[in-house]
XYZ file of C-alpha atoms in Angstrom:
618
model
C 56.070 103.597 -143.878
C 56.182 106.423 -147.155
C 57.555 109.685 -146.400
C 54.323 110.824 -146.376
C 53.206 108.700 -143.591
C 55.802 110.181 -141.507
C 55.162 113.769 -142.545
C 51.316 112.972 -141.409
C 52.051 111.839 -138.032
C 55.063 114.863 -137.710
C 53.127 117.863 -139.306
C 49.496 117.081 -137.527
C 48.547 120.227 -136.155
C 49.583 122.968 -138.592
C 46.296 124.686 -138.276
C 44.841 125.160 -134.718
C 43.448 122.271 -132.216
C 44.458 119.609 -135.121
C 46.425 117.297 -133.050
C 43.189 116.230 -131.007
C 41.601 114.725 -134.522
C 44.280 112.379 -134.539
C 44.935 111.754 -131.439
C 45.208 107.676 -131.321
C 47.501 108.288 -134.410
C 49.806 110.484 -132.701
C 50.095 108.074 -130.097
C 51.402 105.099 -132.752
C 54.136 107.971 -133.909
C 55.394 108.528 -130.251
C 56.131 105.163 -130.110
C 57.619 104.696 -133.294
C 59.656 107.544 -132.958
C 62.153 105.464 -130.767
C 62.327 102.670 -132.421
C 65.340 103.471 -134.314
C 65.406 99.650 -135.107
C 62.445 99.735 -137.468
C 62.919 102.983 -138.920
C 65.400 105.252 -140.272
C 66.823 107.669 -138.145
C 64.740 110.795 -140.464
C 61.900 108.926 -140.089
C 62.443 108.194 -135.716
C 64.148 112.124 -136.018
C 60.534 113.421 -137.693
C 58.328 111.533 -135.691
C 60.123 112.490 -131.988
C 58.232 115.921 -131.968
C 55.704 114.453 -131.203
C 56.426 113.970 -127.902
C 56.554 117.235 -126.421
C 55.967 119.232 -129.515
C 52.777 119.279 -130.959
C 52.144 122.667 -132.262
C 50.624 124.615 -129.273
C 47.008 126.254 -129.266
C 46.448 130.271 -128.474
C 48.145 131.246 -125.221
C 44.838 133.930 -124.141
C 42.426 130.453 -124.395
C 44.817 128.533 -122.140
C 44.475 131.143 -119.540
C 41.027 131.714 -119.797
C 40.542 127.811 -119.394
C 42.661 127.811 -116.160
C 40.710 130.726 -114.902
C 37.394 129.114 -115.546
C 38.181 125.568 -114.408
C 39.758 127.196 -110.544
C 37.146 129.545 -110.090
C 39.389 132.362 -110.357
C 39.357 135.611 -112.314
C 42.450 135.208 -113.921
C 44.894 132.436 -114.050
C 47.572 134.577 -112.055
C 45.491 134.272 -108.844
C 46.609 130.407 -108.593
C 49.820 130.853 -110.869
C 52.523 133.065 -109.994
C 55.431 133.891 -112.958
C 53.437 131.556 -115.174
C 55.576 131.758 -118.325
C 53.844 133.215 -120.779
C 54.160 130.606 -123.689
C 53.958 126.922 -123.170
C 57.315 125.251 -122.542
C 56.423 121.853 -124.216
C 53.136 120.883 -126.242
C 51.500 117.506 -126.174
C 48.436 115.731 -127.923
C 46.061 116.415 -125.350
C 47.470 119.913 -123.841
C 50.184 121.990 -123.381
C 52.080 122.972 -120.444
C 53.584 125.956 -118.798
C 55.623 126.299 -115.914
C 54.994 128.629 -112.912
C 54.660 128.514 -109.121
C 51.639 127.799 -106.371
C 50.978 127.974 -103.002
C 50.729 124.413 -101.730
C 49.830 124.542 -98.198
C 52.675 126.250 -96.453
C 55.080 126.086 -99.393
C 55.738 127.834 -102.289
C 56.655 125.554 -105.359
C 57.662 125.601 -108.682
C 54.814 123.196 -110.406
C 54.289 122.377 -114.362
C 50.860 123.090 -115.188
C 48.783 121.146 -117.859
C 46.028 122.742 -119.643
C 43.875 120.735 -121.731
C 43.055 121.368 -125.684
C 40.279 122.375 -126.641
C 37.326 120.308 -127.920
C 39.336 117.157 -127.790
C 36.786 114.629 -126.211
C 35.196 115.552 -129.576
C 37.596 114.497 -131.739
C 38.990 111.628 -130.291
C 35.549 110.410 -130.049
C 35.564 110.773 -133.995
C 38.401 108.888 -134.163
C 37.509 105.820 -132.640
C 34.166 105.693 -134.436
C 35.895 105.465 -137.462
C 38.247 103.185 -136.045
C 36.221 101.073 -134.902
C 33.633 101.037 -138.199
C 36.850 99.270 -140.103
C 37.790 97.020 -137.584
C 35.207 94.277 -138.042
C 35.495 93.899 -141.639
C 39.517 93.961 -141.529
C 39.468 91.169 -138.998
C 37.204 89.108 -141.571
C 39.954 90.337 -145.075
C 42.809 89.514 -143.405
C 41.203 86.255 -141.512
C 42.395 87.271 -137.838
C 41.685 86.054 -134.486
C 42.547 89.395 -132.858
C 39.204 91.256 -131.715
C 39.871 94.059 -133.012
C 36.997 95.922 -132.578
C 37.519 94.956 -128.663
C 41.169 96.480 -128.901
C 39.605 99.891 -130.187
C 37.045 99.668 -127.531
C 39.803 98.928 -124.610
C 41.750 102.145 -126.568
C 38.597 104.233 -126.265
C 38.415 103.863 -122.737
C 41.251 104.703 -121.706
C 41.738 107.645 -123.853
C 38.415 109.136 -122.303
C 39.766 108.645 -118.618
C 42.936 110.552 -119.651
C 40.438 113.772 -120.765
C 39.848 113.610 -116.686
C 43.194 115.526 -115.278
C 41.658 114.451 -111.576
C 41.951 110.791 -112.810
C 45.331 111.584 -113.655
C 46.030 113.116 -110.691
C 44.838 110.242 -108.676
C 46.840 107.746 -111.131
C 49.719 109.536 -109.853
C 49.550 109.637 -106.189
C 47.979 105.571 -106.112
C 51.820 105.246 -107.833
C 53.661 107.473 -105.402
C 51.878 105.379 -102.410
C 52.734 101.894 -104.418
C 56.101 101.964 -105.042
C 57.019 103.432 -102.009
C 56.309 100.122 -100.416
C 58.702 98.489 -103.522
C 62.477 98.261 -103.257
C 62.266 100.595 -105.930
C 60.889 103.532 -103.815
C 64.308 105.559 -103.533
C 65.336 104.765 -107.244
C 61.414 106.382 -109.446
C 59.080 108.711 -108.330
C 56.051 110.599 -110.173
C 55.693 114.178 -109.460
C 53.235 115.314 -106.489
C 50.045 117.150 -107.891
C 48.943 120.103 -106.088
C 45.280 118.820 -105.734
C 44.532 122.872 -104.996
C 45.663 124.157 -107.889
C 44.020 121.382 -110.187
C 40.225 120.425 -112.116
C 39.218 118.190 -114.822
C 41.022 120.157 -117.727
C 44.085 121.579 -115.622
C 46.906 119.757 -113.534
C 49.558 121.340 -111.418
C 52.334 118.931 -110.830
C 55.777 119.454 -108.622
C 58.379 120.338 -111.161
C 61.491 118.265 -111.947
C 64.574 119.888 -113.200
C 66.392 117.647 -115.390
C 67.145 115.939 -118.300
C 65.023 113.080 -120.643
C 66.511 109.829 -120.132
C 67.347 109.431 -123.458
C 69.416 112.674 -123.365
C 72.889 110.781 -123.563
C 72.057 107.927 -126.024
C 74.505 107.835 -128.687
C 77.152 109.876 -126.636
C 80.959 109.099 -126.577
C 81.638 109.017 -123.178
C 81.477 105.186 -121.913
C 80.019 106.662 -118.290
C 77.539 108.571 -120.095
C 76.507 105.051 -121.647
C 76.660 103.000 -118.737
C 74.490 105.250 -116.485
C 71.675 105.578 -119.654
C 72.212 101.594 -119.683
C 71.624 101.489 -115.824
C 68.445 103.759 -115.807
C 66.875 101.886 -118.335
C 66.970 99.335 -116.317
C 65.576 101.181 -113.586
C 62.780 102.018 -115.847
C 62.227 98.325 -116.722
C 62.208 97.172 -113.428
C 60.159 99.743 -112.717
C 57.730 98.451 -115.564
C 57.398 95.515 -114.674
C 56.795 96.571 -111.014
C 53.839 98.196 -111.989
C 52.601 95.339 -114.555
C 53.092 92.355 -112.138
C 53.027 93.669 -108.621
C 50.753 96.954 -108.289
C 48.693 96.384 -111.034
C 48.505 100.141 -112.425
C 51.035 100.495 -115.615
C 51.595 104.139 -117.116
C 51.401 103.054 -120.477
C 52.791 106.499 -121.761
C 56.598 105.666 -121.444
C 57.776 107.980 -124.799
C 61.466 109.482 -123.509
C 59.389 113.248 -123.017
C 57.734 111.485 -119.899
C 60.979 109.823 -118.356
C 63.152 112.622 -116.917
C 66.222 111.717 -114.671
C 66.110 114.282 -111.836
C 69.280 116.614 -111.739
C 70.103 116.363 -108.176
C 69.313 112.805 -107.288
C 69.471 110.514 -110.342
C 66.304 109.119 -109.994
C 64.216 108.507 -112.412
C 60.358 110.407 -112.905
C 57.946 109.290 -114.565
C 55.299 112.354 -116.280
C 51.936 112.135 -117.190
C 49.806 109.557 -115.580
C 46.660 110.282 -118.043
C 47.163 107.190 -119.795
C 47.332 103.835 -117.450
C 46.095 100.352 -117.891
C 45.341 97.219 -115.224
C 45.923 93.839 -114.570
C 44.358 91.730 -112.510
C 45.992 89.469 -110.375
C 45.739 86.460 -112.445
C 47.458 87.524 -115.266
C 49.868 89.216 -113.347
C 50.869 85.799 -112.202
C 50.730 83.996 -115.149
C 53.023 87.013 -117.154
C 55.600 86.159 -114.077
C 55.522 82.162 -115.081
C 55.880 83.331 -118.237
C 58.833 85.510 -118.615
C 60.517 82.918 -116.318
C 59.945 79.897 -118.746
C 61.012 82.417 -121.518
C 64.088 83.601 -119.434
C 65.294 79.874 -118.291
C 64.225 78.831 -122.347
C 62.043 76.390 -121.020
C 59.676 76.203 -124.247
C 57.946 73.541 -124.004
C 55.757 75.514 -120.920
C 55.029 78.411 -123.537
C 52.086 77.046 -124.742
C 50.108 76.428 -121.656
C 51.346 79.926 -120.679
C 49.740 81.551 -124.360
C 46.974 79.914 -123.470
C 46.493 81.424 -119.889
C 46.691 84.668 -121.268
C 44.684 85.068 -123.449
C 47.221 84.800 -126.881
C 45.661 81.686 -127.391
C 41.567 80.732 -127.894
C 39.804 78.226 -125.629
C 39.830 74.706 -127.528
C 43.267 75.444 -129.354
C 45.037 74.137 -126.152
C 45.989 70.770 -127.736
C 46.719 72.189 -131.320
C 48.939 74.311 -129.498
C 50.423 71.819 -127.237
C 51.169 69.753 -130.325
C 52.707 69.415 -133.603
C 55.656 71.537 -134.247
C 54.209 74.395 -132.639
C 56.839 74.587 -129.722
C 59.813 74.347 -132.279
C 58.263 77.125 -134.387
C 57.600 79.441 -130.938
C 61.130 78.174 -129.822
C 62.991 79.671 -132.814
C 60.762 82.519 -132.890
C 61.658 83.303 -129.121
C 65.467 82.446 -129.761
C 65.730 84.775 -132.085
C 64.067 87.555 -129.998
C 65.839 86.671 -126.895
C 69.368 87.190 -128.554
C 68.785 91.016 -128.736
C 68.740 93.738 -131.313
C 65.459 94.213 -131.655
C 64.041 94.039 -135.309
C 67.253 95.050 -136.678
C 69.156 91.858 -135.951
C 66.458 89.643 -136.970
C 65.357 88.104 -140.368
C 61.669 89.754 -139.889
C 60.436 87.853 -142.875
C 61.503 84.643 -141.887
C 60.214 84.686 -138.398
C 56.800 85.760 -140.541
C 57.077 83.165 -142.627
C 57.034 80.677 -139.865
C 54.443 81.922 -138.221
C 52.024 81.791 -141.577
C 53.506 77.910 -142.143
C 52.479 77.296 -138.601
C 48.856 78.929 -138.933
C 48.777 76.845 -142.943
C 49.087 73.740 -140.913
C 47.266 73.586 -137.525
C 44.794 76.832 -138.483
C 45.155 80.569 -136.991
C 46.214 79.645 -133.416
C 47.137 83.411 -132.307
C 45.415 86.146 -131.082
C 45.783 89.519 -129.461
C 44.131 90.139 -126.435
C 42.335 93.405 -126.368
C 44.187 93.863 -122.876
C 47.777 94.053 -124.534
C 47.556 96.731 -126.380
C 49.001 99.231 -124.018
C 51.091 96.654 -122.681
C 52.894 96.124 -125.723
C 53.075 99.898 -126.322
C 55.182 100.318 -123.000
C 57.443 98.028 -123.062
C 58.081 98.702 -127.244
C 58.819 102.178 -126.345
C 61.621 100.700 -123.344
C 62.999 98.290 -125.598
C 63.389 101.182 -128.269
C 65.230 103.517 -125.643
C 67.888 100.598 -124.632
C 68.232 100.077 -128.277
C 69.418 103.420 -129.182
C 71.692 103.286 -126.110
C 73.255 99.278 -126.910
C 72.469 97.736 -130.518
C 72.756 94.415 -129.151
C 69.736 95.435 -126.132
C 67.671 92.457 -124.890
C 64.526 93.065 -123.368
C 63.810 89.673 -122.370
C 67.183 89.673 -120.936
C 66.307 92.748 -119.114
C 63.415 91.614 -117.838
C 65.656 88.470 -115.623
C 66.333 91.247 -112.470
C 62.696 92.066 -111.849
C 61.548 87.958 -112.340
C 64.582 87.023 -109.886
C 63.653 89.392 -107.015
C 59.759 88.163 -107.731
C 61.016 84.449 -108.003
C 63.110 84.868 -104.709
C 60.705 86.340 -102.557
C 57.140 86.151 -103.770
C 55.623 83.181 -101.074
C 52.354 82.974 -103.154
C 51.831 79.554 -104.598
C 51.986 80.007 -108.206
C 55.381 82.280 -108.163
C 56.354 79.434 -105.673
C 55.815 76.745 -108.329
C 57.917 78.593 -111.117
C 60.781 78.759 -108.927
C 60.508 75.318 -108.086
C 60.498 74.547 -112.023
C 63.692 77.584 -113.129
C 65.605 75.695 -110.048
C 65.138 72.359 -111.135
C 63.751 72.322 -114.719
C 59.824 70.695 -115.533
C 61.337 67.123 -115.099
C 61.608 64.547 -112.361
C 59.371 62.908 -110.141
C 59.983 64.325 -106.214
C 62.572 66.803 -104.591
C 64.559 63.990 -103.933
C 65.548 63.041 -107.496
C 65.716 66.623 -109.462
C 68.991 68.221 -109.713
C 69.614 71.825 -109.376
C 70.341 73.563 -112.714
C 73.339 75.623 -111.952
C 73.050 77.914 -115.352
C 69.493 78.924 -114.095
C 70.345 79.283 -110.756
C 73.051 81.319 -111.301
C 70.448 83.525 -113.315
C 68.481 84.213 -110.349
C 71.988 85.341 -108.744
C 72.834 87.723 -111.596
C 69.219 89.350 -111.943
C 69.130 89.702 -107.979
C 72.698 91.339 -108.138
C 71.488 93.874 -111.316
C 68.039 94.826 -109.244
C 69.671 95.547 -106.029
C 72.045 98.055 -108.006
C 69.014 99.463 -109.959
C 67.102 100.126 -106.050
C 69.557 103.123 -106.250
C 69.240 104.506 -109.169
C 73.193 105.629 -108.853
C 75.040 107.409 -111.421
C 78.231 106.433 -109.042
C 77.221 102.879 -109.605
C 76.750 103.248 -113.596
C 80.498 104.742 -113.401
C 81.913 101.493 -110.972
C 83.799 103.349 -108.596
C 84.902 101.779 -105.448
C 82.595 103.076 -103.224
C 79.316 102.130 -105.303
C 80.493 98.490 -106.176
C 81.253 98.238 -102.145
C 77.607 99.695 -101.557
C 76.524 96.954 -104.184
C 77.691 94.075 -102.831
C 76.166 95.187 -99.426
C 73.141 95.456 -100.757
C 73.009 91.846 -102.357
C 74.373 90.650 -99.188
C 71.581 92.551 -97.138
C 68.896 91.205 -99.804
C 70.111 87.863 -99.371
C 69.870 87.988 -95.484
C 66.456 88.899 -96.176
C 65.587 86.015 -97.742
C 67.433 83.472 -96.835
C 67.527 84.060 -93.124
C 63.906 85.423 -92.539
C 62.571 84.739 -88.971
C 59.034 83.232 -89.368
C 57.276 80.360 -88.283
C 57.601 78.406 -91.473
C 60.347 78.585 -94.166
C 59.446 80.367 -97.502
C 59.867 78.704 -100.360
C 63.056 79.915 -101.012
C 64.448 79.040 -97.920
C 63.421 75.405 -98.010
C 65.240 74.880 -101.259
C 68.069 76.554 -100.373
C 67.751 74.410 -97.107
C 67.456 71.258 -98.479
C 70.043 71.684 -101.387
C 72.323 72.877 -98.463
C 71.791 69.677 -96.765
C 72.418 67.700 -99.816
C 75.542 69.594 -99.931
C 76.890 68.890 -96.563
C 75.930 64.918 -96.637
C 77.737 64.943 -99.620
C 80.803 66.547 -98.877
C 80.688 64.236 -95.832
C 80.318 61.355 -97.496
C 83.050 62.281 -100.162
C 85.705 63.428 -97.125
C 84.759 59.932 -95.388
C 84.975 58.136 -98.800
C 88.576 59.947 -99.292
C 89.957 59.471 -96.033
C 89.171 55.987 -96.126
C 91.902 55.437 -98.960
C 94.236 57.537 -97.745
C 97.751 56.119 -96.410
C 96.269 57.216 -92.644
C 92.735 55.941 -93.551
C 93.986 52.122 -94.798
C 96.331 51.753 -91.861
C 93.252 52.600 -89.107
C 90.949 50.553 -90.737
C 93.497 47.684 -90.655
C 93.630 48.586 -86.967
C 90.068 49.141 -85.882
C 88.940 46.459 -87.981
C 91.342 43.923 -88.946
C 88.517 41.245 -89.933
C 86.120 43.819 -92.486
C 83.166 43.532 -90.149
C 82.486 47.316 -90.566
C 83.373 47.197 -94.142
C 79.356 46.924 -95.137
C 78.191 49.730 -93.171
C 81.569 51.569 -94.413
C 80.239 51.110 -98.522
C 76.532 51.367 -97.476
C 74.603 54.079 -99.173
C 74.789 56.097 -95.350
C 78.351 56.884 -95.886
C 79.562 55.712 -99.694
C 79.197 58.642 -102.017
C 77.158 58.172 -104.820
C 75.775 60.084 -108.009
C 73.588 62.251 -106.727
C 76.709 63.667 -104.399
C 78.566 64.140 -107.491
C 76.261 65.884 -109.137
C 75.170 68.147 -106.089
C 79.076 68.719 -105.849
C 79.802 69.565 -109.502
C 76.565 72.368 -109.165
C 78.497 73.724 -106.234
C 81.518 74.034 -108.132
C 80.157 75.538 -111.361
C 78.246 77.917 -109.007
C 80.935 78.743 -107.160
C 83.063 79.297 -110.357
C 80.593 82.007 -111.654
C 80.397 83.496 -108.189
C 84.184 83.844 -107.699
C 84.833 86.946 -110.297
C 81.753 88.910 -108.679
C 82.941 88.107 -105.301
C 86.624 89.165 -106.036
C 85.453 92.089 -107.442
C 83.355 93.425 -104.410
C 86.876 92.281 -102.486
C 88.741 94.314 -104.577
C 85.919 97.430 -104.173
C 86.471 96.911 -100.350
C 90.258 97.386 -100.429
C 89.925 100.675 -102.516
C 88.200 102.041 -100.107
C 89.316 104.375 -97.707
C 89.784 103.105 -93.886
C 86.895 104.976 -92.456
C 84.330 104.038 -95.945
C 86.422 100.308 -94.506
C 85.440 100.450 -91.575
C 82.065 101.528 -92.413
C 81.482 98.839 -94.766
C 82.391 95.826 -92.441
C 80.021 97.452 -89.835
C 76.984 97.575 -91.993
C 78.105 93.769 -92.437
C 78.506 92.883 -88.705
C 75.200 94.220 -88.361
C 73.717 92.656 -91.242
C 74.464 89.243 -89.245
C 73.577 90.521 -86.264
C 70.106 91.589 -87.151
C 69.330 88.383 -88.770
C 70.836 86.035 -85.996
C 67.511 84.741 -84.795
C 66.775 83.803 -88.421
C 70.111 81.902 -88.636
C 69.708 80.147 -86.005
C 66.390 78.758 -87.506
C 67.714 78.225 -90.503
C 70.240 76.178 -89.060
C 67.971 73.973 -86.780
C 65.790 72.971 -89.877
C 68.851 72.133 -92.244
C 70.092 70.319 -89.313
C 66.677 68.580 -89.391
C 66.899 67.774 -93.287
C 70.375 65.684 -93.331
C 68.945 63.624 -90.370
C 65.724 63.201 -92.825
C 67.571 62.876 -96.108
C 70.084 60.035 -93.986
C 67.337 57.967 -93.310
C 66.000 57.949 -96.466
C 69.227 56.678 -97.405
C 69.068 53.940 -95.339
C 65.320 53.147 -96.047
């Protein structure tokens, strides 16, 4: 982008109410502005007013509107100490800060007063928008509706002129994640219905500081608590993409504040929000999981499902060297550093071979727009904060959680294929990939530290990494040792790989013992004439492959495990003897409260060596 481009998107509003007739453009330059990757920092430094400071328009009008849209005389007979000039200035309205009356409490609230003549102007906009897009899909020989992705912007932007919508966006969040793992870690800021209309919203104020306040900074703890609330953000994301179905699709560092006193992370203005059903909430979990385990050759099918891909391009797709190209194109994503670290136009260059050979496969669903907004605008943030930031990567907490306890049978399936890969023919005769499995482990760990939202666990002391580990154990019980009728899916892999485990370390022990000093001499004395030696080497109690494969995946899990597990050891002996004692309570009672689970648990694995030893025999 010119200089001149940037001075546009940085200057619009010079003259009064001018941001609204460019409003979808000043959305492109908030998101842009953090992605230090593709631009230079003047360029990302220019463009960042436009998150909170868009030139303001006349203080008396704002007050007048507030007045008019409460049914009030003047705006101090809802407001108290409203400050007098706005404290930040956005594209659709400015804000001041004051306080209400909100039922028998008085609070300190931001209030948002709309710009205006702005539904006029955006309307303008999109016309014009929208009069090019037809004949630039047909120069440049796209797929990509993009006349539908101007219409999906267009609606959208009108329902975030309704501050009520907004208001509602808000509190169906505040309800939604509170039933999430998530709820103590991100809120969104209560509106004070009373005090709010159509063109003005009172929200509870947060004091404290954009997330992207310490990027950049020296201090390592500084880094590793931005690092640790950007996840919180992601999984937060992703929450809302693939589980509620509501995704603020406004996520520019002015609307992610980390609250002063808690560390948890708020999310600001709900105006702009976008669904998903749940079918493609399902098939973006199956998804990210064949992207995170690198299973490439599902990609396609998954394109396909969602939309990136047009109905009757399924075998084209499927075929050729169209999984190579995506799998290069994906590799070099997935390694992190955003546009920076990769060779943009050779990954371009692939793509246009690829379309040269088997026609123009792609598309861009007019649904993704704001999707890919969102989760550009994360991916910029973690950039600033780690040059080598992968958002795939970052995406492996929220899928492992999902993956682990999601019973539905779709999210079911995909765990079946990251555990055990797309090949083989039954349960009996897949193998348990131990690198992918022990990505479920890590993500789990990473989300159960980002349910805090802890600046304490950012820094690593003792007592966090302690309150860590008890939360993955805690999580685990949850899962593994849930009291229902029937298992989850989880639990009847983990069941029936335990199984395996046991009839193969029983088999080995037997197998060792047998040639032992101890073992030769009682077989010479039970069984001086071999009679037993048949059932002794029959497939019952001989080891064979499959045990030492089962018992090699133990031992590389086991491996990986050990460092995380001497770690939360090592947390637990820095502790003092009360946080000690403390500590190993909250354990005893883990166990305790899941003892009827355990107990189940144990009956049905139990039940699968006594299955999987007769199908030995058989």
């Amino acid at each position: 982008m010119a200089a001149s481009g940037v001075a546009l998107f940085a200057r619009i509003g010079e003259d009064e109410g001018a941001a609204g007739d460019v409003y979808p453009f000043i959305k492109v330059g908030q998101a842009l502005s953090i992605r230090s990757d593709l631009l230079s920092e003047a360029y990302c430094e220019a463009l960042a007013t436009l998150q909170d400071a868009c030139p303001p328009f006349d203080d008396a009008e704002a007050r007048a509107l507030i007045a008019a849209e409460l049914g009030v005389a003047r705006a101090a007979d809802v407001f108290d100490e409203l400050t007098p000039t706005p404290i930040a200035s956005a594209s659709l309205g400015q804000v001041y800060r004051g306080y209400v009356d909100d039922g028998d409490e008085r609070v300190r609230v931001a209030v948002k007063v709309q710009r205006p003549d702005v539904a006029e102007t955006i309307a303008l906009d999109l016309h014009l928008l929208r009069v090019v897009g037809a004949p630039l899909r047909k120069l440049a020989n796209l797929n990509t509706d993009l006349v539908g992705i101007v219409d999906a912007w267009g609606v959208r932007f009108v329902d975030e002129l309704d501050y009520r919508r907004e208001a509602k966006n808000a509190r169906n969040f505040i309800d939604s994640i509170s039933q999430t793992p998530l709820a103590d870690a991100v809120f969104a800021p209560k509106p004070v219905e009373a005090a709010s209309s159509r063109r003005v919203l009172a929200t509870r104020w947060v004091d404290g500081q954009r997330l992207d306040a310490d990027v950049g900074a020296d201090d390592d703890t500084a880094r590793k608590r931005v690092s640790a609330l950007c996840g919180v953000a992601m999984n937060a994301y992703l929450t809302m993409m693939l589980e509620t179905g509501l995704l603020h699709a406004d996520p520019h560092p002015g609307n992610l504040i980390v609250e002063a006193d808690t560390g948890r992370l708020a999310i600001l203005d709900w105006g702009l929000v976008t669904e998903l059903d749940p079918g493609l909430q399902v098939a973006y979990i199956e998804h990210i999981a064949h992207l995170v385990a690198k299973d490439y050759a599902s990609v396609p099918a998954d394109l396909v499902k969602l939309g990136f891909v047009p109905e009757g391009y399924e075998e084209a797709i499927a075929g050729g060297d169209a999984v190579q190209v995506l799998s290069d194109v994906y590799t070099a994503f997935a390694g992190g550093g955003g546009a920076a670290k990769i060779d943009v136009p050779e990954v371009v260059g692939e793509m246009r071979a690829l379309a040269d050979r088997q026609g123009n496969l792609f598309r861009l669903p007019p649904y993704f727009a704001y999707i890919a907004r969102a989760f550009s605008v994360l991916e910029g943030i973690g950039l600033q904060n780690d040059p080598d930031y992968a958002i795939v990567g970052e995406c492996l907490p929220y899928v492992s959680q999902r993956l682990l306890s999601d019973p539905s049978p779709r999210v079911a399936g995909a765990l079946d294929t990251f555990v055990y890969g797309a090949e083989g023919d039954g349960h009996e005769s897949r193998r348990v990939d131990s690198q992918r499995l022990n990505y479920l482990l890590d993500g789990l760990q990473s989300y159960t530290a980002a349910e805090t939202a802890s600046a304490e666990i950012a820094g690593g002391d003792a007592r966090a990494a302690s309150d860590d580990a008890l939360g993955v154990a805690r999580k685990l019980a949850d899962l593994l040792l849930a009291d229902g009728g029937a298992p989850t899916p989880l639990q009847a892999i983990v069941e029936r790989e335990f199984a395996k485990l046991l009839g193969a370390s029983a088999r080995t022990s037997f197998a060792e013992a047998r040639k032992s000093r101890a073992g030769v001499l009682a077989a010479t004395l039970v069984d001086p004439f071999g009679v037993l030696e048949p059932i002794a080497k029959s497939k019952l109690l001989a080891p064979d492959r499959d045990d030492k494969m089962a018992l090699a995946t133990l031992s590389r899990v086991a491996s990986k495990a050990s460092p995380e597990l001497a770690s939360s050891v090592g947390a637990l002996d820095a502790l003092s003897a009360d946080d000690q004692r403390r500590a190993l309570g909250e354990l005893a009672d883990i166990l305790w409260r899941n003892r009827a689970g355990a107990s189940l648990a144990a009956r049905r694995i139990a039940t699968q060596v006594l299955t999987q030893s007769a199908a030995r025999i058989q």
